[in-house]
Short mmCIF file of C-alpha atoms in Angstrom, two decimals:
data_model
loop_
_atom_site.label_atom_id
_atom_site.label_comp_id
_atom_site.label_asym_id
_atom_site.label_seq_id
_atom_site.Cartn_x
_atom_site.Cartn_y
_atom_site.Cartn_z
CA MET O 1 19.95 95.15 145.90
CA SER O 2 19.56 91.59 147.08
CA LEU O 3 22.58 89.52 148.06
CA PRO O 4 22.28 87.01 145.19
CA HIS O 5 22.09 89.85 142.70
CA ALA O 6 25.28 91.45 144.16
CA ARG O 7 27.11 88.19 143.91
CA ARG O 8 26.16 87.78 140.29
CA MET O 9 27.53 91.27 139.51
CA ARG O 10 30.85 90.45 141.15
CA TYR O 11 31.10 87.18 139.24
CA ARG O 12 30.35 88.95 135.98
CA SER O 13 32.95 91.66 136.69
CA LEU O 14 35.52 89.03 137.57
CA ALA O 15 34.71 87.08 134.41
CA TRP O 16 35.03 90.17 132.26
CA GLY O 17 38.34 91.08 133.92
CA VAL O 18 39.77 87.59 133.41
CA SER O 19 38.56 87.61 129.81
CA VAL O 20 40.21 90.96 129.14
CA CYS O 21 43.47 89.68 130.61
CA PHE O 22 43.32 86.57 128.45
CA VAL O 23 42.62 88.70 125.38
CA ALA O 24 45.57 90.97 126.24
CA VAL O 25 47.87 87.97 126.67
CA LEU O 26 46.56 86.51 123.43
CA CYS O 27 47.18 89.78 121.58
CA ARG O 28 50.67 89.96 123.02
CA LEU O 29 51.38 86.41 121.92
CA VAL O 30 50.09 87.17 118.45
CA TRP O 31 52.30 90.26 118.34
CA LEU O 32 55.40 88.42 119.52
CA HIS O 33 54.94 85.21 117.51
CA TRP O 34 53.49 86.62 114.33
CA ILE O 35 53.77 90.36 113.78
CA ASP O 36 57.08 91.14 115.53
CA ALA O 37 58.58 87.66 115.17
CA PRO O 38 61.00 88.43 112.28
CA ARG O 39 62.59 91.34 114.11
CA LEU O 40 62.94 89.43 117.37
CA ARG O 41 64.33 86.40 115.56
CA ALA O 42 66.91 88.58 113.85
CA GLU O 43 67.94 90.16 117.16
CA ALA O 44 68.35 86.77 118.77
CA LEU O 45 70.42 85.48 115.91
CA GLN O 46 72.50 88.63 115.90
CA ALA O 47 73.17 88.25 119.61
CA ARG O 48 74.32 84.66 119.15
CA ARG O 49 75.88 84.76 115.71
CA VAL O 50 79.43 85.99 115.30
CA LEU O 51 81.25 86.83 112.07
CA GLN O 52 84.98 86.79 112.70
CA SER O 53 87.35 88.09 110.03
CA LYS O 54 90.60 86.25 109.32
CA SER O 55 93.30 88.53 107.98
CA CYS O 56 95.34 87.47 104.98
CA ARG O 57 99.07 87.97 104.65
CA ARG O 58 100.20 90.71 102.30
CA GLY O 59 102.35 89.46 99.43
CA GLU O 60 106.13 89.64 99.44
CA ILE O 61 108.30 91.85 97.26
CA ARG O 62 111.53 90.29 95.99
CA ASP O 63 114.32 91.27 93.63
CA ALA O 64 115.30 89.42 90.47
CA GLN O 65 117.65 87.15 92.47
CA ASP O 66 114.83 86.21 94.90
CA ASN O 67 116.20 88.35 97.73
CA LEU O 68 113.49 89.50 100.13
CA LEU O 69 112.71 93.22 100.04
CA ALA O 70 109.33 93.40 101.80
CA ILE O 71 107.49 90.88 103.98
CA SER O 72 104.56 90.72 106.41
CA GLU O 73 105.65 89.47 109.84
CA ASN O 74 103.46 87.72 112.43
CA VAL O 75 102.77 89.95 115.43
CA TRP O 76 100.13 89.84 118.16
CA ASP O 77 98.04 92.40 120.02
CA ILE O 78 97.70 91.26 123.65
CA GLY O 79 94.63 92.33 125.64
CA VAL O 80 92.36 91.36 128.52
CA ASP O 81 88.66 90.53 128.88
CA PRO O 82 87.73 91.88 132.36
CA ASP O 83 84.52 89.81 132.40
CA VAL O 84 86.51 86.55 132.39
CA LEU O 85 88.94 87.47 135.17
CA GLN O 86 89.19 84.98 138.02
CA LYS O 87 90.12 85.60 141.65
CA GLY O 88 93.77 84.63 141.41
CA ASP O 89 94.44 86.57 138.19
CA ARG O 90 94.93 89.91 139.94
CA GLY O 91 97.91 88.51 141.80
CA ARG O 92 99.78 88.19 138.50
CA ILE O 93 99.53 91.85 137.52
CA SER O 94 103.21 92.54 138.19
CA GLU O 95 104.29 89.52 136.10
CA ILE O 96 102.08 90.59 133.20
CA ALA O 97 103.44 94.14 133.32
CA LEU O 98 107.02 92.87 133.40
CA ILE O 99 106.56 90.58 130.39
CA LEU O 100 104.78 93.22 128.32
CA GLY O 101 107.14 96.00 129.39
CA ILE O 102 104.32 98.33 130.50
CA PRO O 103 103.53 100.02 133.85
CA ALA O 104 101.60 97.90 136.34
CA THR O 105 99.08 100.74 136.71
CA LYS O 106 98.02 100.23 133.10
CA VAL O 107 97.29 96.55 133.78
CA ILE O 108 95.38 97.39 136.98
CA GLU O 109 93.27 99.97 135.13
CA ALA O 110 92.42 97.47 132.38
CA PHE O 111 91.47 94.82 134.98
CA ASN O 112 89.22 97.19 136.97
CA ASN O 113 87.39 98.90 134.11
CA SER O 114 84.68 96.42 133.19
CA VAL O 115 82.04 98.82 131.85
CA ARG O 116 81.96 101.84 129.56
CA LEU O 117 79.43 104.56 128.85
CA ASP O 118 78.25 105.32 125.33
CA ALA O 119 77.22 108.74 124.00
CA GLU O 120 73.70 108.31 125.42
CA GLY O 121 74.96 107.41 128.89
CA ASP O 122 74.13 103.69 128.68
CA GLU O 123 76.51 101.17 130.21
CA HIS O 124 78.12 98.43 128.16
CA LYS O 125 80.45 95.67 129.25
CA ILE O 126 84.08 95.93 128.12
CA ARG O 127 85.10 92.65 126.51
CA TRP O 128 88.50 93.65 125.14
CA THR O 129 91.14 96.10 126.35
CA ILE O 130 94.49 96.12 124.56
CA LEU O 131 97.55 96.07 126.82
CA ALA O 132 100.36 95.85 124.22
CA ARG O 133 100.48 96.00 120.42
CA GLU O 134 102.60 94.12 117.88
CA CYS O 135 104.26 91.71 120.31
CA GLY O 136 106.60 88.98 119.19
CA GLU O 137 106.07 85.23 119.42
CA ASP O 138 108.31 84.87 122.48
CA ILE O 139 106.20 87.35 124.46
CA VAL O 140 103.00 85.53 123.47
CA LYS O 141 104.44 82.22 124.71
CA ARG O 142 105.39 83.75 128.07
CA ILE O 143 101.90 85.27 128.48
CA LYS O 144 100.21 81.95 127.70
CA ALA O 145 102.46 80.22 130.21
CA LEU O 146 100.90 82.33 133.00
CA GLY O 147 97.58 80.52 132.54
CA VAL O 148 95.44 83.68 132.75
CA LYS O 149 92.37 82.88 130.64
CA ALA O 150 91.29 86.52 130.49
CA LEU O 151 94.40 87.40 128.47
CA ARG O 152 94.12 86.92 124.71
CA ALA O 153 96.52 87.40 121.80
CA GLU O 154 95.12 88.39 118.41
CA LEU O 155 97.25 87.65 115.36
CA LYS O 156 97.93 90.44 112.88
CA TYR O 157 100.58 91.23 110.28
CA ARG O 158 103.17 93.97 110.33
CA ARG O 159 104.88 95.10 107.14
CA SER O 160 108.65 94.87 107.44
CA TYR O 161 111.51 95.71 105.09
CA PRO O 162 114.54 93.49 105.79
CA LYS O 163 116.94 95.63 103.70
CA GLY O 164 116.03 98.88 105.45
CA GLN O 165 116.65 101.80 103.12
CA LEU O 166 117.64 99.70 100.10
CA ALA O 167 115.57 100.75 97.06
CA SER O 168 113.24 102.70 99.35
CA HIS O 169 112.04 105.02 96.58
CA VAL O 170 111.13 102.05 94.40
CA ILE O 171 109.47 99.81 97.00
CA GLY O 172 107.49 102.43 98.92
CA TYR O 173 105.79 101.47 102.18
CA VAL O 174 102.51 100.61 103.92
CA ASN O 175 101.53 103.22 106.51
CA LYS O 176 100.29 102.69 110.06
CA GLU O 177 96.67 102.43 108.87
CA GLY O 178 97.63 99.55 106.58
CA GLU O 179 97.25 101.62 103.42
CA PRO O 180 99.98 101.56 100.75
CA ALA O 181 101.43 105.04 100.46
CA ALA O 182 104.03 104.98 97.70
CA GLY O 183 106.09 102.97 95.21
CA ILE O 184 105.47 99.37 94.25
CA GLU O 185 103.44 98.87 97.43
CA ARG O 186 100.86 101.31 96.07
CA VAL O 187 100.77 100.56 92.34
CA MET O 188 100.77 96.76 92.80
CA ASN O 189 98.45 96.83 95.81
CA SER O 190 95.62 94.94 94.09
CA LEU O 191 97.93 91.93 93.66
CA LEU O 192 99.77 92.26 96.97
CA VAL O 193 96.77 92.72 99.25
CA GLY O 194 95.20 89.24 98.99
CA GLN O 195 91.68 88.28 100.18
CA ASN O 196 90.58 88.13 103.84
CA GLY O 197 88.75 85.04 105.09
CA TRP O 198 86.02 84.74 107.73
CA ILE O 199 84.35 82.41 110.22
CA GLU O 200 80.55 82.46 110.70
CA SER O 201 79.57 80.79 113.96
CA GLU O 202 77.48 81.16 117.16
CA ARG O 203 78.45 82.10 120.69
CA ASP O 204 77.10 81.42 124.15
CA GLY O 205 76.00 83.89 126.81
CA ARG O 206 79.63 84.61 127.77
CA HIS O 207 80.48 85.52 124.17
CA ARG O 208 82.49 82.34 123.63
CA GLU O 209 82.31 80.63 120.26
CA ILE O 210 80.41 77.36 120.02
CA ALA O 211 82.76 75.62 117.61
CA SER O 212 80.53 72.54 117.31
CA ILE O 213 77.89 74.53 115.39
CA ARG O 214 80.21 76.61 113.24
CA LEU O 215 78.22 77.55 110.16
CA ARG O 216 80.87 78.53 107.62
CA GLU O 217 84.62 78.98 107.43
CA VAL O 218 86.39 80.62 104.48
CA ALA O 219 90.19 80.51 104.52
CA PRO O 220 92.10 83.70 103.70
CA VAL O 221 94.03 83.93 100.45
CA ASP O 222 97.47 85.47 100.82
CA GLY O 223 98.66 88.16 98.44
CA SER O 224 100.82 87.36 95.45
CA THR O 225 104.60 87.77 95.37
CA VAL O 226 105.86 90.64 93.20
CA VAL O 227 109.32 90.09 91.70
CA LEU O 228 111.18 93.23 90.64
CA THR O 229 113.84 93.67 88.00
CA LEU O 230 116.19 95.14 90.62
CA ASN O 231 119.44 93.43 91.55
CA SER O 232 120.13 94.02 95.24
CA LEU O 233 123.90 94.01 94.83
CA VAL O 234 123.74 96.51 91.98
CA GLN O 235 121.32 98.62 94.01
CA LYS O 236 123.59 98.49 97.07
CA THR O 237 126.62 99.46 94.97
CA CYS O 238 124.74 102.46 93.58
CA GLU O 239 123.56 103.61 96.99
CA ASP O 240 127.04 103.23 98.50
CA ALA O 241 128.52 105.24 95.63
CA LEU O 242 125.96 108.01 96.16
CA ALA O 243 126.59 108.05 99.91
CA ALA O 244 130.35 108.32 99.34
CA ALA O 245 129.88 111.13 96.83
CA ALA O 246 127.50 112.94 99.18
CA ALA O 247 129.98 112.70 102.05
CA ARG O 248 132.75 114.13 99.88
CA TYR O 249 130.96 116.82 97.86
CA ASN O 250 127.91 117.61 100.05
CA PRO O 251 125.40 117.92 97.16
CA LYS O 252 121.72 118.73 97.56
CA SER O 253 120.71 115.44 95.99
CA GLY O 254 121.89 112.67 93.68
CA ILE O 255 120.56 109.91 91.44
CA ILE O 256 122.04 106.75 89.92
CA ILE O 257 120.16 104.61 87.41
CA VAL O 258 121.38 101.28 86.04
CA SER O 259 119.40 99.41 83.39
CA GLU O 260 119.54 96.96 80.52
CA PRO O 261 119.11 99.15 77.42
CA ARG O 262 117.72 96.39 75.19
CA THR O 263 114.96 95.41 77.65
CA GLY O 264 114.41 98.59 79.67
CA ARG O 265 114.68 96.59 82.90
CA ILE O 266 116.03 98.66 85.78
CA LEU O 267 118.73 96.90 87.78
CA GLY O 268 119.35 99.77 90.17
CA LEU O 269 117.64 103.08 90.94
CA ALA O 270 119.22 105.00 93.82
CA ASN O 271 118.29 108.41 95.20
CA TRP O 272 120.11 110.51 97.76
CA PRO O 273 119.05 111.57 100.33
CA THR O 274 117.27 108.34 101.16
CA TYR O 275 115.34 106.99 104.17
CA ASP O 276 114.70 103.79 106.13
CA LEU O 277 111.43 102.13 105.11
CA ASN O 278 111.00 100.72 108.62
CA ARG O 279 110.99 104.26 110.05
CA PHE O 280 108.93 106.07 107.41
CA TRP O 281 106.81 107.66 110.15
CA ASP O 282 109.76 109.42 111.83
CA PRO O 283 110.05 113.02 110.52
CA LYS O 284 113.70 113.19 111.60
CA SER O 285 115.02 110.03 109.98
CA ALA O 286 112.55 110.07 107.05
CA PRO O 287 111.54 113.65 106.17
CA MET O 288 109.07 114.02 103.32
CA ASP O 289 111.71 115.61 101.10
CA SER O 290 113.81 112.44 101.34
CA GLN O 291 110.89 110.26 100.30
CA ARG O 292 110.58 111.86 96.87
CA ASN O 293 111.72 109.77 93.91
CA ARG O 294 113.92 112.43 92.34
CA ALA O 295 114.61 110.30 89.29
CA VAL O 296 111.14 111.16 87.94
CA SER O 297 110.03 114.15 90.03
CA ASP O 298 112.99 116.58 89.77
CA VAL O 299 113.98 118.37 86.56
CA TYR O 300 117.25 120.00 85.54
CA GLU O 301 119.06 121.24 82.45
CA PRO O 302 120.85 118.15 81.11
CA GLY O 303 123.79 120.04 79.67
CA SER O 304 126.54 118.28 77.75
CA VAL O 305 125.17 114.74 77.97
CA PHE O 306 122.26 115.92 75.80
CA LYS O 307 124.71 116.57 72.94
CA ILE O 308 124.39 112.92 71.93
CA VAL O 309 120.83 113.65 70.75
CA SER O 310 121.99 116.35 68.35
CA ILE O 311 124.97 114.34 67.08
CA SER O 312 123.01 111.08 66.64
CA GLY O 313 120.17 112.86 64.81
CA ALA O 314 122.57 114.45 62.33
CA LEU O 315 124.33 111.12 61.77
CA GLU O 316 120.99 109.39 61.19
CA GLU O 317 119.93 111.92 58.55
CA HIS O 318 123.39 111.74 56.86
CA LEU O 319 123.94 115.44 57.46
CA ILE O 320 127.36 114.67 58.95
CA THR O 321 129.86 111.84 59.23
CA PRO O 322 132.40 111.14 61.97
CA ASN O 323 134.93 112.90 59.72
CA SER O 324 132.89 116.10 59.25
CA VAL O 325 134.86 119.19 60.26
CA TYR O 326 133.63 122.30 62.10
CA ASP O 327 135.35 125.49 63.24
CA CYS O 328 135.00 125.53 67.03
CA GLY O 329 136.86 128.80 67.22
CA ALA O 330 134.05 130.76 65.55
CA THR O 331 132.02 133.03 67.85
CA SER O 332 128.99 133.31 65.52
CA VAL O 333 127.60 131.54 62.47
CA PRO O 334 124.88 132.38 59.93
CA TYR O 335 121.47 130.82 60.49
CA ARG O 336 118.50 131.52 58.21
CA GLY O 337 119.74 134.90 57.06
CA ARG O 338 121.03 136.16 60.42
CA MET O 339 124.11 135.77 62.56
CA VAL O 340 123.69 133.76 65.73
CA SER O 341 126.30 133.94 68.48
CA LEU O 342 127.73 130.66 69.71
CA PRO O 343 128.30 129.69 73.34
CA ALA O 344 131.85 129.59 74.62
CA ASP O 345 133.96 126.48 75.08
CA SER O 346 135.99 125.83 78.19
CA HIS O 347 139.15 125.83 76.07
CA PRO O 348 139.90 126.65 72.39
CA LEU O 349 139.70 123.78 69.93
CA GLY O 350 139.93 125.31 66.47
CA VAL O 351 138.90 123.29 63.42
CA VAL O 352 138.16 119.68 64.50
CA ASP O 353 136.09 116.70 63.33
CA ILE O 354 133.01 115.18 64.96
CA ARG O 355 135.03 112.66 66.96
CA HIS O 356 137.04 115.48 68.52
CA ILE O 357 133.90 117.54 69.16
CA VAL O 358 132.31 114.67 71.05
CA ARG O 359 135.48 113.72 72.90
CA GLU O 360 136.09 117.29 74.09
CA SER O 361 132.36 118.01 74.53
CA SER O 362 132.56 121.15 72.43
CA ASN O 363 129.60 123.49 72.88
CA ARG O 364 130.29 125.37 69.64
CA GLY O 365 130.78 122.27 67.55
CA THR O 366 127.59 120.58 68.81
CA VAL O 367 125.54 123.76 68.40
CA GLN O 368 126.68 124.09 64.79
CA VAL O 369 125.59 120.51 64.14
CA GLY O 370 122.17 121.16 65.72
CA MET O 371 121.71 124.42 63.80
CA GLN O 372 122.62 122.68 60.56
CA TYR O 373 119.97 120.03 61.31
CA ALA O 374 117.29 122.67 62.03
CA GLU O 375 118.20 124.80 59.03
CA ARG O 376 118.13 121.97 56.49
CA LEU O 377 115.23 119.93 57.84
CA GLY O 378 113.32 122.58 59.77
CA GLU O 379 112.99 123.55 63.41
CA GLU O 380 109.88 121.39 63.78
CA LYS O 381 111.92 118.41 62.62
CA PHE O 382 114.60 119.15 65.23
CA PHE O 383 111.85 119.51 67.86
CA ALA O 384 110.44 116.15 66.77
CA LEU O 385 113.92 114.63 67.07
CA VAL O 386 114.15 115.76 70.69
CA LYS O 387 110.66 114.47 71.48
CA SER O 388 111.44 111.13 69.83
CA PHE O 389 114.04 110.51 72.55
CA GLY O 390 111.31 110.73 75.20
CA PHE O 391 111.74 114.35 76.30
CA GLY O 392 108.67 116.44 77.07
CA SER O 393 106.56 113.42 78.10
CA ASN O 394 106.44 110.97 80.98
CA SER O 395 108.73 107.95 80.77
CA GLY O 396 105.94 105.71 82.08
CA LEU O 397 107.73 104.46 85.20
CA ILE O 398 105.18 102.36 87.07
CA THR O 399 105.71 104.07 90.46
CA GLY O 400 104.12 107.27 89.13
CA ALA O 401 104.58 110.77 90.67
CA GLU O 402 106.34 111.74 87.45
CA VAL O 403 106.71 115.11 85.73
CA PRO O 404 107.15 115.46 81.95
CA GLY O 405 109.90 118.09 82.13
CA LEU O 406 109.92 121.24 80.01
CA LEU O 407 110.32 121.23 76.24
CA ILE O 408 109.54 124.50 74.45
CA SER O 409 107.67 124.36 71.14
CA PRO O 410 109.45 126.03 68.17
CA LYS O 411 106.73 128.68 67.91
CA ASN O 412 107.79 129.90 71.37
CA TRP O 413 111.54 129.88 70.75
CA ASP O 414 113.47 133.09 71.11
CA GLY O 415 116.47 134.05 69.00
CA MET O 416 118.92 132.14 71.21
CA THR O 417 117.05 128.86 71.72
CA ILE O 418 118.45 127.19 68.61
CA SER O 419 121.98 127.95 69.79
CA ARG O 420 121.35 126.53 73.26
CA MET O 421 119.07 123.49 72.95
CA PRO O 422 121.50 121.34 70.90
CA MET O 423 123.96 121.41 73.82
CA GLY O 424 121.33 120.64 76.50
CA HIS O 425 120.23 124.11 77.55
CA SER O 426 116.77 125.71 77.21
CA ILE O 427 115.28 122.31 78.11
CA SER O 428 114.45 120.63 81.42
CA VAL O 429 114.41 116.85 81.84
CA THR O 430 114.19 114.22 84.54
CA ALA O 431 116.99 111.78 85.22
CA MET O 432 114.78 108.92 84.02
CA GLN O 433 114.12 110.65 80.69
CA MET O 434 117.80 111.34 80.19
CA HIS O 435 118.74 107.79 81.08
CA TYR O 436 116.40 106.14 78.60
CA ALA O 437 117.24 108.68 75.90
CA MET O 438 120.87 107.61 76.16
CA SER O 439 119.80 103.97 76.21
CA VAL O 440 118.41 104.48 72.70
CA ILE O 441 121.97 104.45 71.36
CA ALA O 442 122.86 101.22 73.16
CA ALA O 443 119.57 99.60 72.09
CA ASP O 444 120.08 100.15 68.34
CA GLY O 445 117.60 103.01 68.19
CA LEU O 446 114.79 101.58 70.36
CA LEU O 447 113.32 103.75 73.11
CA MET O 448 112.32 101.20 75.75
CA GLN O 449 109.64 101.44 78.41
CA PRO O 450 111.17 101.57 81.93
CA GLN O 451 110.40 98.25 83.61
CA LEU O 452 110.50 97.59 87.36
CA VAL O 453 108.25 94.52 87.73
CA LEU O 454 109.53 91.27 86.28
CA ARG O 455 106.67 88.93 87.20
CA VAL O 456 103.98 88.13 89.77
CA GLU O 457 104.13 84.70 91.47
CA ASP O 458 101.78 82.50 93.45
CA PRO O 459 102.90 82.72 97.12
CA LYS O 460 102.68 78.94 97.66
CA THR O 461 103.75 77.30 94.42
CA LYS O 462 106.02 80.13 93.18
CA SER O 463 104.58 79.60 89.72
CA PRO O 464 104.23 82.77 87.59
CA ILE O 465 100.79 84.36 87.49
CA LEU O 466 101.78 87.34 85.35
CA SER O 467 104.95 87.92 83.40
CA TYR O 468 105.93 91.35 82.09
CA MET O 469 107.78 91.40 78.81
CA PRO O 470 109.97 94.30 77.59
CA ARG O 471 108.02 97.00 75.78
CA SER O 472 109.33 99.43 73.21
CA ARG O 473 108.04 102.98 72.84
CA GLY O 474 109.15 103.06 69.23
CA ARG O 475 112.29 103.16 67.10
CA ARG O 476 114.06 106.49 67.14
CA PHE O 477 116.56 105.80 64.36
CA ARG O 478 117.46 102.96 62.07
CA ASN O 479 120.34 100.56 62.55
CA ARG O 480 122.56 102.14 59.92
CA PRO O 481 124.47 104.53 62.22
CA ARG O 482 124.81 102.07 65.08
CA THR O 483 128.46 101.36 64.32
CA LYS O 484 129.22 105.09 64.23
CA LEU O 485 127.37 106.23 67.33
CA PRO O 486 129.05 104.14 70.06
CA ARG O 487 132.50 104.99 68.71
CA CYS O 488 131.69 108.70 68.53
CA CYS O 489 130.13 108.73 72.00
CA GLU O 490 132.69 106.53 73.74
CA PRO O 491 134.63 109.57 75.00
CA PHE O 492 131.71 110.33 77.34
CA VAL O 493 132.73 107.28 79.34
CA VAL O 494 136.28 108.55 79.66
CA ARG O 495 135.02 111.93 80.88
CA ALA O 496 133.18 110.08 83.66
CA GLU O 497 136.51 109.65 85.46
CA ARG O 498 136.36 113.33 86.37
CA LEU O 499 133.67 112.51 88.94
CA ARG O 500 136.21 110.41 90.84
CA LEU O 501 133.52 108.21 92.37
CA ARG O 502 134.07 104.70 93.61
CA ILE O 503 131.86 103.46 90.83
CA SER O 504 134.12 104.94 88.17
CA PRO O 505 136.14 101.70 87.70
CA VAL O 506 132.85 99.98 86.94
CA MET O 507 132.09 102.46 84.16
CA LYS O 508 135.61 102.10 82.76
CA SER O 509 135.28 98.32 82.63
CA LEU O 510 131.92 98.60 80.87
CA ALA O 511 133.52 100.75 78.18
CA LYS O 512 136.09 98.11 77.26
CA PRO O 513 135.29 95.13 75.05
CA ALA O 514 135.25 92.01 77.20
CA PRO O 515 133.16 88.84 77.33
CA ARG O 516 132.37 89.29 81.03
CA ARG O 517 131.70 92.42 83.10
CA LYS O 518 131.83 92.64 86.86
CA LEU O 519 130.03 95.10 89.07
CA SER O 520 131.22 94.55 92.61
CA THR O 521 130.50 90.82 93.02
CA VAL O 522 127.78 90.75 90.36
CA SER O 523 128.57 89.19 87.02
CA ILE O 524 126.92 91.02 84.14
CA ARG O 525 126.79 89.30 80.77
CA ARG O 526 124.30 91.71 79.19
CA PRO O 527 124.69 95.29 77.93
CA ILE O 528 124.29 97.76 80.78
CA THR O 529 123.45 101.45 80.75
CA LEU O 530 124.62 103.45 83.73
CA LEU O 531 123.82 107.10 84.38
CA LEU O 532 124.89 109.29 87.28
CA PHE O 533 123.06 112.51 88.06
CA PRO O 534 124.62 114.23 91.09
CA VAL O 535 123.06 117.69 91.22
CA SER O 536 126.15 119.53 92.38
CA PHE O 537 128.28 118.06 89.56
CA ARG O 538 128.18 119.55 86.12
CA TRP O 539 128.76 116.32 84.24
CA ALA O 540 126.34 113.48 83.91
CA THR O 541 127.93 110.25 82.70
CA LEU O 542 126.91 107.57 80.26
CA ALA O 543 128.35 104.08 79.92
CA TRP O 544 127.40 101.00 77.97
CA ARG O 545 128.95 97.77 76.81
CA SER O 546 131.01 98.30 73.66
CA ARG O 547 130.46 96.08 70.67
#
């Protein structure tokens, strides 16, 4: 091969090689700028763009007198960004540990660990290591005064209950994960939770926000304020009375309910044992058994207080009058062609009228009235009477976790049921059912819906967003016997003195006609229904304002 020919071959090979390289570069450019451009653009934007959430403040819970029951406090999580540490920052480790109240070794470990390994073994930079959680404002100020730029404080909200255990079974709590777990916190969560805001912006290579090109900022909307019907002073009086009774009698549990019978609004609902809402997570100070709202979850045989149902039903149907006479010394009476034995009384009464039967809480007298009702109008009618007072179904308390109790249908009665149910046996009820059944008498025959929420307010303007009006579940009897019933049932208030509780003077004052009632330091101008249900005591008590 001649020399010129060899040179031409080399030139051609070089030209082809350069051409192939240019074609490869051109193909790569086409791939990057046309075919793969959307994906690469998205990755670049994702690397620079930052979407930062701004937490909203959970709404407050207040009582009817605007006393604070639940609030979200400002707290800060303090952490370090190891990538931003400067040379002199490590000399302040002991000061940081002292302010935060943590070991210095924990601060040293956070400063030294700048990378982490993922599940696939790849290294990633650590940009945030928490040193202390839920710190107060004073600690944040002291940390900022150190001038360590790598330390940051992130604002968050911690749910707090200023009154501690007051009305704990009504309010409920928000758990450590920020989820409402019980009570008003759970059922009103959609109004309390609010709406988080966010900031959409870009950041530089050191992951710092470029505020000058912030794209969008949406402010958070705080949750609404929920105002309850509770009165804190009434609630405190009830809880103190239960605590005193528990210390003296050592019962398994106890319940006090105070309400306005004409509106159904609950002024006080106390359970014992109780727990501190700020320590709900501690199994020693707040065991799960103490967190149960026994007013709607526990059932019992109501006993003598149930006798008002039988007496009021007979009065309503004109089967008896306050002057009707019954032989309370009889041991058995005829009922539908057979003799039915009567329960015993605690002491002999003989032949007495209805007033005496109610005053002495006679088992035999009340049972005879109930049997007369069932015999003349039918057992189904008597069963309907009991159901009309709210027994056998949920009361509808907003906090939920309620049981309907046990009410046996007439087709399942045995031979003794008719001689036991009129005096409050062979039936199981909750304290809430019993309370509102007794409120029927004070409310002129209306069975009211239990009400715990009074209104929902705007957190800034305090203007009402929602207002909850009293709701009736129906009329259980007409107004005709209303002048007879309170006078016949007034002896139940007197019997309440046998409990010898500190709250007894309150019940006595409510039973006397007066233009102004006082409960501790609370002035009450409206009719009040008060029921005590200590489990170890045999007598539940009823009180209302006399006419």
